[in-house]
Tab-separated table of C-alpha atoms in Angstrom:
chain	number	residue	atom	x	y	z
L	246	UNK	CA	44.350	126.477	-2.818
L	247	UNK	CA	47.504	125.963	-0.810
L	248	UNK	CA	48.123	127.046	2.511
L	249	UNK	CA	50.426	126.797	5.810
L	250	UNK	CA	48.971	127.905	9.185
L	251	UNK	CA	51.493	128.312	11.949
L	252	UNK	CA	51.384	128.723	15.905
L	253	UNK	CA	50.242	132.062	17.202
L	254	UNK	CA	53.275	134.544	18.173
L	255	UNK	CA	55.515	135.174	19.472
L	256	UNK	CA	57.509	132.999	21.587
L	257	UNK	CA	59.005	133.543	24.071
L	258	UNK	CA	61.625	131.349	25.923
L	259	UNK	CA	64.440	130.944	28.635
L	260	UNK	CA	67.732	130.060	27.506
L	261	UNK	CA	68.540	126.052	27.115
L	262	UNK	CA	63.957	125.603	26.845
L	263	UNK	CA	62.519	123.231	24.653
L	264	UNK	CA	60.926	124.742	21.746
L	265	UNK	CA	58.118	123.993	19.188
L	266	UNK	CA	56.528	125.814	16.703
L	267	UNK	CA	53.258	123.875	14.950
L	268	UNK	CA	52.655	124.221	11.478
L	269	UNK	CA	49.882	122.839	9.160
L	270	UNK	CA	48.789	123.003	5.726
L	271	UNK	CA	46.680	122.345	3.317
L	272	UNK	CA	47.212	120.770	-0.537
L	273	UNK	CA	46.500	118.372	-3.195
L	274	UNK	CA	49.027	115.974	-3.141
L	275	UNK	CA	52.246	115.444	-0.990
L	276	UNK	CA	54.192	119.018	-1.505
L	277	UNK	CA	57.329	119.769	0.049
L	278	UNK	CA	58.109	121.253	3.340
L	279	UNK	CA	60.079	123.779	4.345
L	280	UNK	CA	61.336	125.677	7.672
L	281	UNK	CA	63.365	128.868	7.008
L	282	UNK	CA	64.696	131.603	10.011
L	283	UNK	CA	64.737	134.900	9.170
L	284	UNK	CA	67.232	137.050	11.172
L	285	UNK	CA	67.164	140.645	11.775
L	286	UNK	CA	67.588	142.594	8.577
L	287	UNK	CA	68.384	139.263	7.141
L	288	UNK	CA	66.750	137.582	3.694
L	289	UNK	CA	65.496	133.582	4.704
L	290	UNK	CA	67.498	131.311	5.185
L	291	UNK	CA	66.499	127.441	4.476
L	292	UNK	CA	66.444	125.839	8.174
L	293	UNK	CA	65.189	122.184	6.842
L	294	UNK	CA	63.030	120.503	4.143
L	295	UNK	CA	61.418	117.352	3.818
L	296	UNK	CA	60.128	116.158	0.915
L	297	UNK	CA	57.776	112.511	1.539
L	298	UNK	CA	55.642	111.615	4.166
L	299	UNK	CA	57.932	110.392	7.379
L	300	UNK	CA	60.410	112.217	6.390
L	301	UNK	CA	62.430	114.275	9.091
L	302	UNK	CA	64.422	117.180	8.413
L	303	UNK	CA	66.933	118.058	10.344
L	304	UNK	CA	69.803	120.979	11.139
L	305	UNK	CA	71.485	122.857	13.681
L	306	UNK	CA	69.500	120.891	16.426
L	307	UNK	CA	66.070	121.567	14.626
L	308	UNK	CA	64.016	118.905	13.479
L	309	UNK	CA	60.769	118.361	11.804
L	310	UNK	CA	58.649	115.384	11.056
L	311	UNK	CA	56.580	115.171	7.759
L	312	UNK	CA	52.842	113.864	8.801
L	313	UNK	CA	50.765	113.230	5.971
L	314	UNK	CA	48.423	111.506	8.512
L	315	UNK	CA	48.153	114.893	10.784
L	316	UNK	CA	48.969	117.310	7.508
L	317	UNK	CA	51.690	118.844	10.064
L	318	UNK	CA	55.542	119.763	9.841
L	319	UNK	CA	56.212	120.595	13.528
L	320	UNK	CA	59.308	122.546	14.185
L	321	UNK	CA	61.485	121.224	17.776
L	322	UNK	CA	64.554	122.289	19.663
L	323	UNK	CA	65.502	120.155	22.465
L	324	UNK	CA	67.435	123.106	23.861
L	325	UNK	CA	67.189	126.690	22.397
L	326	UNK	CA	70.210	129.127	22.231
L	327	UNK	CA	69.900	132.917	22.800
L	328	UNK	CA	71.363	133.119	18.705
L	329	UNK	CA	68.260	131.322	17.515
L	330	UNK	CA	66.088	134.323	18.420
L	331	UNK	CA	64.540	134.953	14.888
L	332	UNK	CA	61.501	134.768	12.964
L	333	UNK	CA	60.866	131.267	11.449
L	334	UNK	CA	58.325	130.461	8.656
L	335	UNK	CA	57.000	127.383	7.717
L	336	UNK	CA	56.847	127.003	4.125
L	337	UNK	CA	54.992	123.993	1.048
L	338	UNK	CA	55.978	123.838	-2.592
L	339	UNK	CA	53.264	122.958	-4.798
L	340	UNK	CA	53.669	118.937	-6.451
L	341	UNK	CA	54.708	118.949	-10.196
L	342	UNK	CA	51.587	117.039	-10.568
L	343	UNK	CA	49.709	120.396	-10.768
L	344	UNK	CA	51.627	121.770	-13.233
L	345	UNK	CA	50.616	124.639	-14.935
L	346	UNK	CA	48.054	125.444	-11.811
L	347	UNK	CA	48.441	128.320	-9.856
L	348	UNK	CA	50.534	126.482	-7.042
L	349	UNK	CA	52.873	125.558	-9.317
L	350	UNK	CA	56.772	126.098	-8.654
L	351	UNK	CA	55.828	129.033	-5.666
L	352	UNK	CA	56.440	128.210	-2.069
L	353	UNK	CA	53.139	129.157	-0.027
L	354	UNK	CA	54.234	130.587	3.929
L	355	UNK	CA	52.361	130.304	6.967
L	356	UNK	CA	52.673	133.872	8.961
L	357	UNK	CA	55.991	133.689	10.737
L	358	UNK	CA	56.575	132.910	14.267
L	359	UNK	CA	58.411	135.043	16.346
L	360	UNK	CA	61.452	133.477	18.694
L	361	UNK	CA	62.665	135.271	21.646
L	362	UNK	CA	65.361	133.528	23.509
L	363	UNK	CA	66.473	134.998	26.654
L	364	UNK	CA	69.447	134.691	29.089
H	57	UNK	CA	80.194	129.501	-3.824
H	58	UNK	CA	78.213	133.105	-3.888
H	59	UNK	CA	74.636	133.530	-2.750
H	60	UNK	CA	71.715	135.082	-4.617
H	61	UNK	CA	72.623	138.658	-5.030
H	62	UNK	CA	70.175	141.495	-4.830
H	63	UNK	CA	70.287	144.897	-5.593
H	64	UNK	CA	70.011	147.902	-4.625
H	65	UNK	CA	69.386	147.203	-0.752
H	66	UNK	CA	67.754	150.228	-0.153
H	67	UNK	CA	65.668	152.071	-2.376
H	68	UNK	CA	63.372	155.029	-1.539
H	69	UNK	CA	60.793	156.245	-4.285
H	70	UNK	CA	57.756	158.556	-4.218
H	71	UNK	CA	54.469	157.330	-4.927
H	72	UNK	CA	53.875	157.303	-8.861
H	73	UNK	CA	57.616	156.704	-9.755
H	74	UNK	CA	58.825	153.254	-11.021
H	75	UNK	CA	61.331	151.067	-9.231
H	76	UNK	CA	63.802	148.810	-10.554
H	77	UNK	CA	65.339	145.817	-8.265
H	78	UNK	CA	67.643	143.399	-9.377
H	79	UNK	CA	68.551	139.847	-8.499
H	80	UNK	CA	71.646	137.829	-9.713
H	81	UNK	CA	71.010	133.730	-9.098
H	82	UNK	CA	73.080	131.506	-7.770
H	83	UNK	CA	75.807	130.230	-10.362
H	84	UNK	CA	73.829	127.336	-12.115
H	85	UNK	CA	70.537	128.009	-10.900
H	86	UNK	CA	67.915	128.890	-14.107
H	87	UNK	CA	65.065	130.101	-12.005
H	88	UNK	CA	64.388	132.965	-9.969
H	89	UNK	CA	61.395	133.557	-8.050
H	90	UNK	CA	60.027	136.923	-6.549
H	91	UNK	CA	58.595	137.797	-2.807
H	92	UNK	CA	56.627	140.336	-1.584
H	93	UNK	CA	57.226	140.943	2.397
H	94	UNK	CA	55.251	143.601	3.580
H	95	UNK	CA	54.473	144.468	7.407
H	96	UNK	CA	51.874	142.276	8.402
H	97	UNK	CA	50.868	140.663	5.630
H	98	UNK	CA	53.836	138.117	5.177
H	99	UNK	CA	55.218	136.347	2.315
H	100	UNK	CA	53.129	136.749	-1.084
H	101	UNK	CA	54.613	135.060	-4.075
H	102	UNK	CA	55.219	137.698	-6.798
H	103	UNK	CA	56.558	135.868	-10.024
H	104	UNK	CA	58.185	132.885	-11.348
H	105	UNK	CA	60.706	133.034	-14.139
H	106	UNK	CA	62.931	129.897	-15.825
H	107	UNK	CA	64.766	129.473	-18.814
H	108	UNK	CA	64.056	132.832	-19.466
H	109	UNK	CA	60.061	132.415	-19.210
H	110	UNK	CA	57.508	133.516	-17.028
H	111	UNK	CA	55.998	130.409	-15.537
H	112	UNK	CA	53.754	131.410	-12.608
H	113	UNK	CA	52.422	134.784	-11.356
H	114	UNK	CA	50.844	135.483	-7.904
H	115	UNK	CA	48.116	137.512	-7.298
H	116	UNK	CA	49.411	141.030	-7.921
H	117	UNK	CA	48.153	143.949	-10.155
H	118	UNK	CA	50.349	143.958	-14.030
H	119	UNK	CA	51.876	147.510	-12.538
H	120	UNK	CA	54.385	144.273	-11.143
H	121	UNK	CA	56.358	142.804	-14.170
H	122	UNK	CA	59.572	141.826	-14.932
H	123	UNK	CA	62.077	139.674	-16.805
H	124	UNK	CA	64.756	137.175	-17.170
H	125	UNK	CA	67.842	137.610	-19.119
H	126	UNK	CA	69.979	135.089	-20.516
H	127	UNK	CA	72.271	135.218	-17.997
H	128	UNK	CA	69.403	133.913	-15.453
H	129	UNK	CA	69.464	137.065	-13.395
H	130	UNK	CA	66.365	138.791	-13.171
H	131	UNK	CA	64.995	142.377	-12.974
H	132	UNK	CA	61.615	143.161	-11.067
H	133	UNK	CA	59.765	146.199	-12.074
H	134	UNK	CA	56.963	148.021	-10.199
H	135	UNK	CA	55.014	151.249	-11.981
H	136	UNK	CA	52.971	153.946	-10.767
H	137	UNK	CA	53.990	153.235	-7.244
H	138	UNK	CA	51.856	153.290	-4.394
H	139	UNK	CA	52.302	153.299	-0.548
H	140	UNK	CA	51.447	150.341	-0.041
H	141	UNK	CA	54.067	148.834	-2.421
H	142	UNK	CA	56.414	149.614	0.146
H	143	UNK	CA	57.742	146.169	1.531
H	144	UNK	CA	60.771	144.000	1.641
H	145	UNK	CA	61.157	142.497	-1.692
H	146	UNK	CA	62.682	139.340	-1.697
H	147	UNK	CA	64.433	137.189	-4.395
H	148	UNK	CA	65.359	133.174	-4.755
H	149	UNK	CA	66.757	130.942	-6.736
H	150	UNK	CA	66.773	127.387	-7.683
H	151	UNK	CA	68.497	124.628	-9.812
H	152	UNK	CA	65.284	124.070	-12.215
H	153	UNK	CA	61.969	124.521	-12.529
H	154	UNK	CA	61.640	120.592	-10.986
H	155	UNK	CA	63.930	121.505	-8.436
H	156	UNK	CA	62.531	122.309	-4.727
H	157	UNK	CA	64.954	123.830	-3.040
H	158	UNK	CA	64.373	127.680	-2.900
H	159	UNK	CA	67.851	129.900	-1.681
H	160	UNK	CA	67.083	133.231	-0.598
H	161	UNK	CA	68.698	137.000	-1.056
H	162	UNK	CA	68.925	139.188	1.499
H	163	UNK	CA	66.296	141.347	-0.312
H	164	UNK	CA	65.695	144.816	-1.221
H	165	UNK	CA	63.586	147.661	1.230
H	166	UNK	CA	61.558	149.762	-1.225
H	167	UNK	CA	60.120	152.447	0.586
H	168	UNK	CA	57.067	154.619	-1.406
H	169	UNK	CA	56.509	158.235	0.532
């Protein structure tokens, strides 16, 4: 079946660092990818997406590459922000091709990465 | 434009009991998906409901069920609670079934003493 494997945790980093977070996964087809940030007390919130090999997502200075090549969706900040300290997960949607399989429609999360950003 | 809705936030239960959670989609969105975030064990997919229907279920005992109404909002039900059900549950919404993009609720904390 599906599944997303992400860095060990957590991270922890100096104000204004460079910051990446490696993801993998594993599935039939090309799913979607996801990065969402979970804040303290918070629900997720959707960080980025991409959706076809090559693709980058992008937002709020993060980006990710989609590489069908490497099966990886590596999350980057070129300078991290005491604010982004949060838990991010990186996340794969099943391909409509499988419909009516058990991936189908769910998203499948790696473990969460804690993010520490100091002063 | 209002976010997926979930309620109660809180909701503190003894084991045995049954709990009730609720989730209101985003205007326009027909399905709503369920999470299960419990310490240290991450994000587990619950259930999938569209149009009314369920279309996927994760791997979770039937004491989990719930519904769909016709309004698209959604109701999660969990019986003969245990302590272990006790987790951050977790609600999201999306356009369609074909649809990727998954919006999140700020979930509910069910705790089972």
């Amino acid at each position: 079946g599906d599944s997303v494997t992400q860095m060990e945790g957590p991270v922890t980093l100096s104000e204004e660092a460079f910051l990446t977070i490696n993801c993998t996964y594993t599935a039939t087809g090309y799913p979607s990818l996801f990065w969402y940030v979970q804040y303290p007390g918070e629900g997720l919130q959707l960080l980025l997406k991409a959706t076809k090999a090559d693709d980058k997502g992008s937002n709020k200075g993060f980006e990710a590459t989609y590489r069908k090549e490497t099966t990886s969706f590596h999350l980057e900040k070129g300078s991290v922000q005491v604010s982004d300290s949060a838990v991010y997960f990186c996340a794969l949607k099943g391909v409509r091709a499988n419909a009516g399989g058990t991936s189908y429609g769910k998203l499948t999360f790696g473990q969460g990465t804690i993010l520490t950003v100091h002063p | 434009e209002a976010g997926v809705t979930q309620s109660p936030t809180h909701l503190i239960k003894t084991r045995g009991q049954q709990a009730t959670l609720r989730c209101s989609p985003i205007s326009g969105h027909t399905s709503v998906y369920w999470y299960q975030q419990a310490l240290g064990l991450g994000l587990q997919f619950l259930l999938w409901y569209d149009e009314g229907e369920e279309r996927n279920r994760g791997n979770f005992p039937p004491r989990f069920s719930g519904r769909q109404f016709p309004n698209y909002s959604s109701e999660l039900n969990v019986n003969a609670l245990e302590l272990e059900d006790s987790a951050l549950y977790l609600c999201a919404s999306s356009l369609s079934r074909g649809t990727d993009t998954q919006y999140f609720g700020p979930g509910t904390r069910l705790t089972v003493l």
